């Protein structure tokens, strides 16, 4: 799958088949994150892979899923992620203003590399960070940025142009998740602000 196709197909997945992801592939995803740009090349990010059954259950309990369609899109037992990547920022290496930028660039690489491997992902920021710190014994010198949930998808969310500026994703009567995106023409200006593209 080429990069453009991976970008277009990637959606947040919240229903997963219970098939293990190999450690080799999980390391490949972190390798993709490692290749992301980093402010002043400080490379402050580190990653914790969680794939043990016991720890996965503990991490899952610290996550909030799909605010617009809760609780219908909270993954039920038997459809939960099969692995997580916890994204950490080493405070001693980071340039504070650029922490979120470094993390976002690396995480997008993880998401796209996952898509290229036919793996579904969900980037979660609504998490109980201090509980995760305690569960995974993460030192205080690290900031917990976010969690990437992973697994082979058991749903196919649909992207569509939003109507009337309504960007809330929703479930239809067949339980398919629809994800509205602003049309290209409404977010693009040509040469000067306010000049539309043809």
Short mmCIF file of N, CA and C in Angstrom, two decimals:
data_model
loop_
_atom_site.label_atom_id
_atom_site.label_comp_id
_atom_site.label_asym_id
_atom_site.label_seq_id
_atom_site.Cartn_x
_atom_site.Cartn_y
_atom_site.Cartn_z
N UNK A 1 0.86 -1.18 0.00
CA UNK A 1 0.00 0.00 0.00
C UNK A 1 0.90 1.24 0.00
N UNK A 2 0.67 2.17 -0.95
CA UNK A 2 1.50 3.37 -0.95
C UNK A 2 1.02 4.36 0.11
N UNK A 3 1.82 5.39 0.34
CA UNK A 3 1.55 6.32 1.45
C UNK A 3 0.23 7.04 1.26
N UNK A 4 -0.05 7.52 0.04
CA UNK A 4 -1.32 8.24 -0.19
C UNK A 4 -2.52 7.36 0.10
N UNK A 5 -2.43 6.10 -0.28
CA UNK A 5 -3.54 5.17 -0.03
C UNK A 5 -3.69 4.91 1.47
N UNK A 6 -2.57 4.77 2.17
CA UNK A 6 -2.62 4.56 3.63
C UNK A 6 -3.26 5.76 4.32
N UNK A 7 -2.91 6.97 3.88
CA UNK A 7 -3.49 8.18 4.47
C UNK A 7 -5.00 8.20 4.27
N UNK A 8 -5.45 7.89 3.06
CA UNK A 8 -6.88 7.94 2.76
C UNK A 8 -7.67 6.86 3.49
N UNK A 9 -7.07 5.70 3.66
CA UNK A 9 -7.79 4.58 4.29
C UNK A 9 -7.76 4.62 5.81
N UNK A 10 -6.77 5.29 6.39
CA UNK A 10 -6.63 5.26 7.84
C UNK A 10 -7.79 5.97 8.53
N UNK A 11 -8.45 5.27 9.40
CA UNK A 11 -9.51 5.80 10.26
C UNK A 11 -9.25 5.26 11.65
N UNK A 12 -9.77 5.92 12.66
CA UNK A 12 -9.67 5.39 14.03
C UNK A 12 -10.57 4.16 14.15
N UNK A 13 -9.99 3.07 14.60
CA UNK A 13 -10.71 1.80 14.73
C UNK A 13 -10.91 1.50 16.22
N UNK A 14 -12.12 1.06 16.55
CA UNK A 14 -12.43 0.77 17.95
C UNK A 14 -13.03 -0.62 18.15
N UNK A 15 -12.98 -1.44 17.12
CA UNK A 15 -13.40 -2.85 17.18
C UNK A 15 -12.30 -3.67 16.52
N UNK A 16 -11.76 -4.65 17.26
CA UNK A 16 -10.59 -5.38 16.77
C UNK A 16 -10.81 -6.89 16.82
N UNK A 17 -10.29 -7.58 15.80
CA UNK A 17 -10.24 -9.04 15.85
C UNK A 17 -9.17 -9.46 16.86
N UNK A 18 -9.36 -10.56 17.49
CA UNK A 18 -8.43 -11.00 18.54
C UNK A 18 -7.31 -11.85 17.96
N UNK A 19 -6.55 -11.24 17.05
CA UNK A 19 -5.38 -11.87 16.44
C UNK A 19 -4.15 -11.12 16.90
N UNK A 20 -3.18 -11.86 17.36
CA UNK A 20 -1.96 -11.26 17.89
C UNK A 20 -1.19 -10.50 16.80
N UNK A 21 -0.59 -9.37 17.19
CA UNK A 21 0.34 -8.65 16.32
C UNK A 21 1.75 -9.07 16.74
N UNK A 22 2.56 -9.48 15.79
CA UNK A 22 3.90 -9.96 16.14
C UNK A 22 4.75 -8.82 16.72
N UNK A 23 5.68 -9.19 17.56
CA UNK A 23 6.62 -8.21 18.11
C UNK A 23 7.41 -7.55 16.98
N UNK A 24 7.71 -8.32 15.96
CA UNK A 24 8.45 -7.77 14.81
C UNK A 24 7.69 -6.59 14.20
N UNK A 25 6.38 -6.74 14.03
CA UNK A 25 5.59 -5.64 13.46
C UNK A 25 5.49 -4.49 14.45
N UNK A 26 5.31 -4.77 15.73
CA UNK A 26 5.25 -3.70 16.72
C UNK A 26 6.54 -2.89 16.72
N UNK A 27 7.67 -3.57 16.60
CA UNK A 27 8.95 -2.85 16.53
C UNK A 27 9.07 -2.07 15.22
N UNK A 28 8.50 -2.60 14.15
CA UNK A 28 8.49 -1.87 12.88
C UNK A 28 7.72 -0.55 13.03
N UNK A 29 6.61 -0.57 13.78
CA UNK A 29 5.83 0.66 14.00
C UNK A 29 6.64 1.68 14.79
N UNK A 30 7.35 1.22 15.80
CA UNK A 30 8.19 2.14 16.57
C UNK A 30 9.36 2.63 15.71
N UNK A 31 9.86 1.77 14.84
CA UNK A 31 10.89 2.20 13.90
C UNK A 31 10.40 3.33 13.01
N UNK A 32 9.14 3.26 12.60
CA UNK A 32 8.54 4.34 11.80
C UNK A 32 8.46 5.62 12.62
N UNK A 33 8.09 5.50 13.88
CA UNK A 33 8.03 6.68 14.76
C UNK A 33 9.41 7.30 14.91
N UNK A 34 10.43 6.48 15.03
CA UNK A 34 11.80 6.95 15.21
C UNK A 34 12.29 7.78 14.03
N UNK A 35 11.71 7.54 12.85
CA UNK A 35 12.11 8.26 11.64
C UNK A 35 11.43 9.62 11.50
N UNK A 36 10.51 9.95 12.40
CA UNK A 36 9.76 11.20 12.30
C UNK A 36 10.67 12.40 12.58
N UNK A 37 10.30 13.58 12.06
CA UNK A 37 11.07 14.78 12.39
C UNK A 37 10.99 15.09 13.87
N UNK A 38 12.04 15.74 14.38
CA UNK A 38 12.09 16.09 15.80
C UNK A 38 12.78 17.44 15.95
N UNK A 39 12.18 18.34 16.73
CA UNK A 39 12.74 19.69 16.90
C UNK A 39 14.18 19.60 17.39
N UNK A 40 15.07 20.29 16.68
CA UNK A 40 16.51 20.31 16.98
C UNK A 40 17.10 18.90 17.05
N UNK A 41 16.40 17.95 16.47
CA UNK A 41 16.80 16.53 16.48
C UNK A 41 17.06 16.01 17.89
N UNK A 42 16.31 16.54 18.87
CA UNK A 42 16.49 16.13 20.27
C UNK A 42 16.00 14.71 20.53
N UNK A 43 15.05 14.24 19.75
CA UNK A 43 14.53 12.87 19.86
C UNK A 43 14.16 12.50 21.29
N UNK A 44 13.20 13.23 21.88
CA UNK A 44 12.85 12.99 23.28
C UNK A 44 11.86 11.83 23.50
N UNK A 45 11.39 11.23 22.42
CA UNK A 45 10.32 10.23 22.57
C UNK A 45 10.87 8.84 22.86
N UNK A 46 10.15 8.14 23.74
CA UNK A 46 10.38 6.72 23.99
C UNK A 46 9.01 6.05 24.02
N UNK A 47 9.00 4.73 23.92
CA UNK A 47 7.75 4.01 23.71
C UNK A 47 7.71 2.76 24.57
N UNK A 48 6.55 2.48 25.14
CA UNK A 48 6.34 1.24 25.87
C UNK A 48 5.34 0.40 25.08
N UNK A 49 5.75 -0.80 24.68
CA UNK A 49 4.84 -1.75 24.05
C UNK A 49 4.14 -2.53 25.16
N UNK A 50 2.83 -2.61 25.08
CA UNK A 50 2.06 -3.42 26.04
C UNK A 50 1.31 -4.48 25.24
N UNK A 51 1.70 -5.75 25.44
CA UNK A 51 0.98 -6.84 24.78
C UNK A 51 0.70 -8.01 25.72
N UNK A 52 1.02 -7.87 27.00
CA UNK A 52 0.68 -8.94 27.96
C UNK A 52 -0.79 -8.82 28.33
N UNK A 53 -1.47 -9.96 28.44
CA UNK A 53 -2.91 -9.96 28.72
C UNK A 53 -3.23 -9.18 29.99
N UNK A 54 -2.48 -9.42 31.03
CA UNK A 54 -2.75 -8.78 32.32
C UNK A 54 -2.62 -7.27 32.23
N UNK A 55 -1.54 -6.81 31.61
CA UNK A 55 -1.31 -5.36 31.51
C UNK A 55 -2.26 -4.70 30.52
N UNK A 56 -2.62 -5.41 29.44
CA UNK A 56 -3.59 -4.84 28.48
C UNK A 56 -4.90 -4.52 29.18
N UNK A 57 -5.37 -5.41 30.02
CA UNK A 57 -6.63 -5.18 30.74
C UNK A 57 -6.52 -3.98 31.66
N UNK A 58 -5.38 -3.83 32.31
CA UNK A 58 -5.19 -2.69 33.22
C UNK A 58 -5.11 -1.37 32.45
N UNK A 59 -4.41 -1.38 31.33
CA UNK A 59 -4.32 -0.16 30.51
C UNK A 59 -5.69 0.19 29.93
N UNK A 60 -6.41 -0.80 29.42
CA UNK A 60 -7.72 -0.55 28.82
C UNK A 60 -8.63 0.21 29.79
N UNK A 61 -8.57 -0.12 31.06
CA UNK A 61 -9.44 0.51 32.06
C UNK A 61 -9.12 1.99 32.26
N UNK A 62 -8.00 2.46 31.71
CA UNK A 62 -7.59 3.86 31.89
C UNK A 62 -7.88 4.72 30.66
N UNK A 63 -8.62 4.19 29.71
CA UNK A 63 -8.83 4.87 28.43
C UNK A 63 -10.29 5.27 28.23
N UNK A 64 -10.51 6.42 27.60
CA UNK A 64 -11.86 6.85 27.20
C UNK A 64 -11.94 6.82 25.68
N UNK A 65 -13.05 6.28 25.16
CA UNK A 65 -13.18 6.01 23.73
C UNK A 65 -14.30 6.84 23.11
N UNK A 66 -14.06 7.45 21.96
CA UNK A 66 -15.09 7.97 21.04
C UNK A 66 -16.16 8.80 21.72
N UNK A 67 -15.78 9.99 22.16
CA UNK A 67 -16.68 10.83 22.93
C UNK A 67 -18.05 11.08 22.33
N UNK A 68 -18.15 11.24 21.01
CA UNK A 68 -19.45 11.54 20.39
C UNK A 68 -20.42 10.36 20.42
N UNK A 69 -19.89 9.15 20.50
CA UNK A 69 -20.76 7.97 20.41
C UNK A 69 -20.59 7.02 21.60
N UNK A 70 -20.19 7.57 22.73
CA UNK A 70 -20.08 6.73 23.94
C UNK A 70 -21.47 6.47 24.48
N UNK A 71 -21.72 5.32 25.07
CA UNK A 71 -20.79 4.19 25.25
C UNK A 71 -20.85 3.17 24.12
N UNK A 72 -21.59 3.47 23.05
CA UNK A 72 -21.77 2.47 21.98
C UNK A 72 -20.47 2.07 21.31
N UNK A 73 -19.45 2.91 21.35
CA UNK A 73 -18.20 2.58 20.68
C UNK A 73 -17.08 2.22 21.66
N UNK A 74 -17.40 2.04 22.93
CA UNK A 74 -16.41 1.48 23.84
C UNK A 74 -16.20 0.02 23.42
N UNK A 75 -14.96 -0.40 23.15
CA UNK A 75 -14.77 -1.78 22.68
C UNK A 75 -15.22 -2.80 23.73
N UNK A 76 -16.11 -3.71 23.37
CA UNK A 76 -16.55 -4.73 24.33
C UNK A 76 -15.51 -5.84 24.45
N UNK A 77 -15.64 -6.66 25.47
CA UNK A 77 -14.78 -7.83 25.60
C UNK A 77 -14.85 -8.64 24.30
N UNK A 78 -13.71 -9.12 23.87
CA UNK A 78 -13.65 -9.87 22.61
C UNK A 78 -13.44 -9.02 21.39
N UNK A 79 -13.43 -7.68 21.56
CA UNK A 79 -13.19 -6.75 20.45
C UNK A 79 -12.17 -5.68 20.84
N UNK A 80 -11.48 -5.90 21.94
CA UNK A 80 -10.54 -4.89 22.45
C UNK A 80 -9.20 -4.96 21.73
N UNK A 81 -8.39 -3.89 21.87
CA UNK A 81 -7.07 -3.89 21.23
C UNK A 81 -6.22 -5.07 21.69
N UNK A 82 -5.35 -5.53 20.81
CA UNK A 82 -4.47 -6.64 21.16
C UNK A 82 -3.08 -6.15 21.57
N UNK A 83 -2.82 -4.86 21.39
CA UNK A 83 -1.56 -4.27 21.83
C UNK A 83 -1.74 -2.76 21.95
N UNK A 84 -0.85 -2.17 22.74
CA UNK A 84 -0.82 -0.71 22.89
C UNK A 84 0.62 -0.24 22.75
N UNK A 85 0.77 0.97 22.25
CA UNK A 85 2.05 1.68 22.33
C UNK A 85 1.80 2.93 23.15
N UNK A 86 2.51 3.03 24.27
CA UNK A 86 2.42 4.21 25.13
C UNK A 86 3.53 5.16 24.70
N UNK A 87 3.17 6.39 24.38
CA UNK A 87 4.14 7.37 23.86
C UNK A 87 4.60 8.25 25.02
N UNK A 88 5.91 8.25 25.25
CA UNK A 88 6.51 8.99 26.36
C UNK A 88 7.42 10.10 25.84
N UNK A 89 7.50 11.18 26.61
CA UNK A 89 8.42 12.27 26.31
C UNK A 89 9.41 12.38 27.47
N UNK A 90 10.68 12.21 27.15
CA UNK A 90 11.74 12.36 28.15
C UNK A 90 11.92 13.86 28.41
N UNK A 91 11.53 14.31 29.59
CA UNK A 91 11.56 15.75 29.90
C UNK A 91 12.97 16.31 29.86
N UNK A 92 13.96 15.49 30.10
CA UNK A 92 15.35 15.97 30.12
C UNK A 92 15.90 16.19 28.72
N UNK A 93 15.26 15.62 27.72
CA UNK A 93 15.72 15.79 26.33
C UNK A 93 14.85 16.75 25.54
N UNK A 94 13.65 17.00 26.01
CA UNK A 94 12.65 17.70 25.20
C UNK A 94 12.86 19.21 25.16
N UNK A 95 12.38 19.83 24.08
CA UNK A 95 12.20 21.28 24.00
C UNK A 95 10.71 21.50 24.23
N UNK A 96 10.37 22.05 25.39
CA UNK A 96 8.98 22.03 25.87
C UNK A 96 7.95 22.48 24.84
N UNK A 97 8.21 23.57 24.12
CA UNK A 97 7.22 24.08 23.17
C UNK A 97 6.96 23.11 22.03
N UNK A 98 7.89 22.21 21.79
CA UNK A 98 7.78 21.31 20.63
C UNK A 98 7.38 19.89 21.00
N UNK A 99 7.21 19.61 22.30
CA UNK A 99 6.83 18.25 22.72
C UNK A 99 5.64 17.71 21.94
N UNK A 100 4.51 18.47 21.89
CA UNK A 100 3.34 17.91 21.21
C UNK A 100 3.56 17.72 19.71
N UNK A 101 4.40 18.57 19.13
CA UNK A 101 4.67 18.47 17.69
C UNK A 101 5.48 17.21 17.40
N UNK A 102 6.54 17.00 18.19
CA UNK A 102 7.35 15.79 18.02
C UNK A 102 6.49 14.54 18.19
N UNK A 103 5.67 14.53 19.23
CA UNK A 103 4.83 13.36 19.50
C UNK A 103 3.84 13.13 18.36
N UNK A 104 3.20 14.19 17.88
CA UNK A 104 2.20 14.04 16.82
C UNK A 104 2.83 13.49 15.54
N UNK A 105 4.01 14.00 15.18
CA UNK A 105 4.67 13.51 13.96
C UNK A 105 5.00 12.03 14.09
N UNK A 106 5.51 11.62 15.23
CA UNK A 106 5.87 10.22 15.44
C UNK A 106 4.64 9.32 15.45
N UNK A 107 3.58 9.80 16.11
CA UNK A 107 2.36 8.99 16.20
C UNK A 107 1.72 8.82 14.84
N UNK A 108 1.69 9.87 14.04
CA UNK A 108 1.12 9.71 12.69
C UNK A 108 1.91 8.67 11.90
N UNK A 109 3.23 8.64 12.07
CA UNK A 109 4.02 7.60 11.40
C UNK A 109 3.61 6.21 11.88
N UNK A 110 3.35 6.06 13.20
CA UNK A 110 2.88 4.78 13.73
C UNK A 110 1.56 4.39 13.07
N UNK A 111 0.63 5.34 13.01
CA UNK A 111 -0.69 5.05 12.46
C UNK A 111 -0.61 4.64 10.99
N UNK A 112 0.22 5.34 10.23
CA UNK A 112 0.34 5.02 8.80
C UNK A 112 1.08 3.70 8.58
N UNK A 113 2.11 3.44 9.38
CA UNK A 113 2.80 2.16 9.26
C UNK A 113 1.87 1.01 9.65
N UNK A 114 1.03 1.24 10.65
CA UNK A 114 0.03 0.23 11.03
C UNK A 114 -0.92 -0.02 9.86
N UNK A 115 -1.43 1.05 9.27
CA UNK A 115 -2.35 0.91 8.13
C UNK A 115 -1.68 0.13 6.99
N UNK A 116 -0.42 0.42 6.76
CA UNK A 116 0.32 -0.29 5.72
C UNK A 116 0.44 -1.79 5.99
N UNK A 117 0.32 -2.17 7.26
CA UNK A 117 0.35 -3.58 7.65
C UNK A 117 -1.05 -4.15 7.88
N UNK A 118 -2.09 -3.43 7.40
CA UNK A 118 -3.49 -3.85 7.56
C UNK A 118 -3.92 -3.89 9.02
N UNK A 119 -3.26 -3.09 9.87
CA UNK A 119 -3.57 -3.05 11.30
C UNK A 119 -4.36 -1.79 11.59
N UNK A 120 -5.44 -1.93 12.34
CA UNK A 120 -6.23 -0.78 12.76
C UNK A 120 -5.59 -0.13 13.98
N UNK A 121 -5.87 1.16 14.14
CA UNK A 121 -5.28 1.90 15.26
C UNK A 121 -6.26 2.95 15.76
N UNK A 122 -6.05 3.36 16.99
CA UNK A 122 -6.80 4.47 17.56
C UNK A 122 -5.87 5.24 18.48
N UNK A 123 -5.70 6.53 18.20
CA UNK A 123 -4.83 7.41 18.96
C UNK A 123 -5.67 8.01 20.08
N UNK A 124 -5.29 7.73 21.32
CA UNK A 124 -6.08 8.13 22.49
C UNK A 124 -5.33 9.13 23.35
N UNK A 125 -5.97 10.27 23.58
CA UNK A 125 -5.40 11.29 24.45
C UNK A 125 -6.19 11.48 25.73
N UNK A 126 -7.42 10.97 25.76
CA UNK A 126 -8.25 11.05 26.96
C UNK A 126 -7.96 9.81 27.80
N UNK A 127 -6.90 9.92 28.59
CA UNK A 127 -6.38 8.76 29.33
C UNK A 127 -6.05 9.18 30.76
N UNK A 128 -6.02 8.22 31.65
CA UNK A 128 -5.65 8.47 33.05
C UNK A 128 -4.14 8.27 33.18
N UNK A 129 -3.41 9.35 32.97
CA UNK A 129 -1.96 9.27 32.86
C UNK A 129 -1.28 8.76 34.13
N UNK A 130 -1.70 9.25 35.27
CA UNK A 130 -1.02 8.83 36.50
C UNK A 130 -1.27 7.37 36.82
N UNK A 131 -2.45 6.87 36.49
CA UNK A 131 -2.72 5.44 36.68
C UNK A 131 -1.84 4.61 35.74
N UNK A 132 -1.72 5.07 34.49
CA UNK A 132 -0.85 4.36 33.54
C UNK A 132 0.59 4.39 34.01
N UNK A 133 1.03 5.53 34.53
CA UNK A 133 2.39 5.65 35.07
C UNK A 133 2.63 4.59 36.14
N UNK A 134 1.65 4.46 37.04
CA UNK A 134 1.77 3.49 38.14
C UNK A 134 1.78 2.05 37.62
N UNK A 135 0.87 1.73 36.72
CA UNK A 135 0.76 0.37 36.19
C UNK A 135 2.05 -0.06 35.48
N UNK A 136 2.62 0.86 34.68
CA UNK A 136 3.77 0.52 33.84
C UNK A 136 5.10 0.96 34.44
N UNK A 137 5.05 1.49 35.67
CA UNK A 137 6.27 1.89 36.40
C UNK A 137 7.11 2.88 35.60
N UNK A 138 6.44 3.91 35.09
CA UNK A 138 7.11 4.93 34.28
C UNK A 138 7.67 6.01 35.20
N UNK A 139 8.96 6.33 35.09
CA UNK A 139 9.56 7.34 35.98
C UNK A 139 8.95 8.73 35.79
N UNK A 140 9.04 9.55 36.82
CA UNK A 140 8.50 10.91 36.78
C UNK A 140 9.23 11.81 35.79
N UNK A 141 10.40 11.41 35.35
CA UNK A 141 11.15 12.21 34.37
C UNK A 141 10.58 12.07 32.96
N UNK A 142 9.51 11.27 32.82
CA UNK A 142 8.85 11.10 31.54
C UNK A 142 7.42 11.61 31.61
N UNK A 143 7.04 12.35 30.59
CA UNK A 143 5.65 12.77 30.43
C UNK A 143 4.95 11.72 29.56
N UNK A 144 3.75 11.32 29.98
CA UNK A 144 2.96 10.39 29.17
C UNK A 144 2.13 11.22 28.20
N UNK A 145 2.44 11.10 26.92
CA UNK A 145 1.74 11.91 25.92
C UNK A 145 0.39 11.29 25.58
N UNK A 146 0.39 10.07 25.10
CA UNK A 146 -0.84 9.44 24.63
C UNK A 146 -0.63 7.95 24.47
N UNK A 147 -1.69 7.29 24.04
CA UNK A 147 -1.68 5.84 23.85
C UNK A 147 -2.18 5.54 22.44
N UNK A 148 -1.52 4.63 21.75
CA UNK A 148 -2.00 4.14 20.47
C UNK A 148 -2.48 2.70 20.67
N UNK A 149 -3.77 2.48 20.45
CA UNK A 149 -4.36 1.14 20.54
C UNK A 149 -4.27 0.48 19.17
N UNK A 150 -3.98 -0.81 19.16
CA UNK A 150 -3.71 -1.51 17.90
C UNK A 150 -4.41 -2.86 17.83
N UNK A 151 -4.75 -3.27 16.63
CA UNK A 151 -5.31 -4.59 16.38
C UNK A 151 -5.81 -4.68 14.95
N UNK A 152 -5.99 -5.90 14.48
CA UNK A 152 -6.55 -6.07 13.14
C UNK A 152 -8.03 -5.67 13.19
N UNK A 153 -8.47 -4.79 12.29
CA UNK A 153 -9.79 -4.17 12.43
C UNK A 153 -10.95 -5.13 12.25
N UNK A 154 -11.98 -4.90 13.06
CA UNK A 154 -13.23 -5.64 12.94
C UNK A 154 -14.37 -4.68 12.62
N UNK A 155 -14.02 -3.54 12.07
CA UNK A 155 -15.00 -2.56 11.58
C UNK A 155 -14.31 -1.75 10.49
N UNK A 156 -15.11 -1.09 9.66
CA UNK A 156 -14.58 -0.26 8.58
C UNK A 156 -15.25 1.11 8.63
N UNK A 157 -14.74 2.03 9.46
CA UNK A 157 -15.33 3.38 9.47
C UNK A 157 -15.25 4.02 8.08
N UNK A 158 -16.19 4.91 7.82
CA UNK A 158 -16.33 5.53 6.50
C UNK A 158 -16.06 7.03 6.62
N UNK A 159 -15.18 7.55 5.76
CA UNK A 159 -14.94 8.99 5.72
C UNK A 159 -15.89 9.61 4.70
N UNK A 160 -16.41 10.80 5.01
CA UNK A 160 -17.30 11.51 4.09
C UNK A 160 -17.12 13.01 4.29
N UNK A 161 -17.50 13.79 3.28
CA UNK A 161 -17.48 15.25 3.44
C UNK A 161 -18.55 15.65 4.44
N UNK A 162 -18.18 16.58 5.33
CA UNK A 162 -19.18 17.01 6.32
C UNK A 162 -20.17 17.98 5.66
N UNK A 163 -21.34 18.02 6.25
CA UNK A 163 -22.40 18.90 5.75
C UNK A 163 -22.70 19.93 6.82
N UNK A 164 -22.86 21.18 6.42
CA UNK A 164 -23.25 22.25 7.35
C UNK A 164 -22.28 22.38 8.52
N UNK A 165 -20.98 22.14 8.27
CA UNK A 165 -19.96 22.29 9.30
C UNK A 165 -20.13 21.34 10.48
N UNK A 166 -20.96 20.32 10.35
CA UNK A 166 -21.12 19.35 11.44
C UNK A 166 -20.02 18.30 11.33
N UNK A 167 -19.08 18.36 12.29
CA UNK A 167 -17.93 17.46 12.23
C UNK A 167 -18.06 16.27 13.20
N UNK A 168 -19.20 16.12 13.84
CA UNK A 168 -19.37 15.02 14.79
C UNK A 168 -19.52 13.69 14.06
N UNK A 169 -18.64 12.74 14.40
CA UNK A 169 -18.79 11.41 13.82
C UNK A 169 -20.01 10.74 14.44
N UNK A 170 -20.57 9.77 13.71
CA UNK A 170 -21.83 9.17 14.16
C UNK A 170 -21.93 7.72 13.68
N UNK A 171 -22.80 6.97 14.33
CA UNK A 171 -23.10 5.59 13.94
C UNK A 171 -24.42 5.56 13.19
N UNK A 172 -24.47 4.86 12.07
CA UNK A 172 -25.74 4.74 11.35
C UNK A 172 -26.53 3.55 11.89
N UNK A 173 -27.67 3.26 11.26
CA UNK A 173 -28.54 2.19 11.78
C UNK A 173 -27.96 0.79 11.56
N UNK A 174 -26.84 0.70 10.80
CA UNK A 174 -26.15 -0.59 10.64
C UNK A 174 -24.89 -0.65 11.51
N UNK A 175 -24.76 0.32 12.43
CA UNK A 175 -23.63 0.38 13.36
C UNK A 175 -22.30 0.67 12.66
N UNK A 176 -22.37 1.34 11.50
CA UNK A 176 -21.17 1.77 10.79
C UNK A 176 -20.83 3.18 11.25
N UNK A 177 -19.56 3.39 11.59
CA UNK A 177 -19.11 4.70 12.04
C UNK A 177 -18.80 5.58 10.83
N UNK A 178 -19.40 6.77 10.78
CA UNK A 178 -19.17 7.75 9.72
C UNK A 178 -18.36 8.90 10.29
N UNK A 179 -17.30 9.29 9.57
CA UNK A 179 -16.38 10.31 10.05
C UNK A 179 -16.37 11.47 9.05
N UNK A 180 -17.09 12.58 9.37
CA UNK A 180 -17.12 13.72 8.46
C UNK A 180 -15.80 14.49 8.47
N UNK A 181 -15.34 14.88 7.30
CA UNK A 181 -14.16 15.72 7.14
C UNK A 181 -14.56 16.96 6.35
N UNK A 182 -13.99 18.10 6.73
CA UNK A 182 -14.29 19.33 6.00
C UNK A 182 -13.81 19.18 4.55
N UNK A 183 -14.61 19.63 3.57
CA UNK A 183 -14.21 19.50 2.17
C UNK A 183 -12.91 20.27 1.89
N UNK A 184 -12.12 19.77 0.98
CA UNK A 184 -10.84 20.38 0.62
C UNK A 184 -11.01 21.86 0.26
N UNK A 185 -12.07 22.18 -0.49
CA UNK A 185 -12.27 23.57 -0.93
C UNK A 185 -12.54 24.51 0.25
N UNK A 186 -13.06 23.99 1.35
CA UNK A 186 -13.40 24.86 2.48
C UNK A 186 -12.21 25.13 3.40
N UNK A 187 -11.10 24.41 3.20
CA UNK A 187 -9.94 24.61 4.09
C UNK A 187 -8.70 25.09 3.33
N UNK A 188 -8.83 25.29 2.01
CA UNK A 188 -7.68 25.65 1.19
C UNK A 188 -7.86 27.04 0.60
N UNK A 189 -6.80 27.85 0.69
CA UNK A 189 -6.78 29.21 0.13
C UNK A 189 -5.64 29.25 -0.88
N UNK A 190 -5.84 29.95 -1.99
CA UNK A 190 -4.85 29.97 -3.06
C UNK A 190 -4.12 31.31 -3.10
N UNK A 191 -2.85 31.29 -2.78
CA UNK A 191 -1.96 32.45 -2.79
C UNK A 191 -2.25 33.48 -1.72
N UNK A 192 -3.51 33.81 -1.47
CA UNK A 192 -3.88 34.73 -0.39
C UNK A 192 -5.06 34.15 0.36
N UNK A 193 -5.13 34.48 1.64
CA UNK A 193 -6.25 34.00 2.44
C UNK A 193 -7.56 34.50 1.83
N UNK A 194 -8.52 33.62 1.73
CA UNK A 194 -9.84 34.00 1.22
C UNK A 194 -10.02 33.77 -0.27
N UNK A 195 -8.91 33.53 -1.00
CA UNK A 195 -9.05 33.24 -2.42
C UNK A 195 -9.25 31.74 -2.59
N UNK A 196 -10.38 31.32 -3.18
CA UNK A 196 -10.69 29.89 -3.27
C UNK A 196 -9.86 29.20 -4.34
N UNK A 197 -9.74 27.90 -4.19
CA UNK A 197 -9.15 27.12 -5.28
C UNK A 197 -10.26 26.84 -6.29
N UNK A 198 -9.89 26.68 -7.55
CA UNK A 198 -10.90 26.42 -8.59
C UNK A 198 -11.31 24.96 -8.59
#
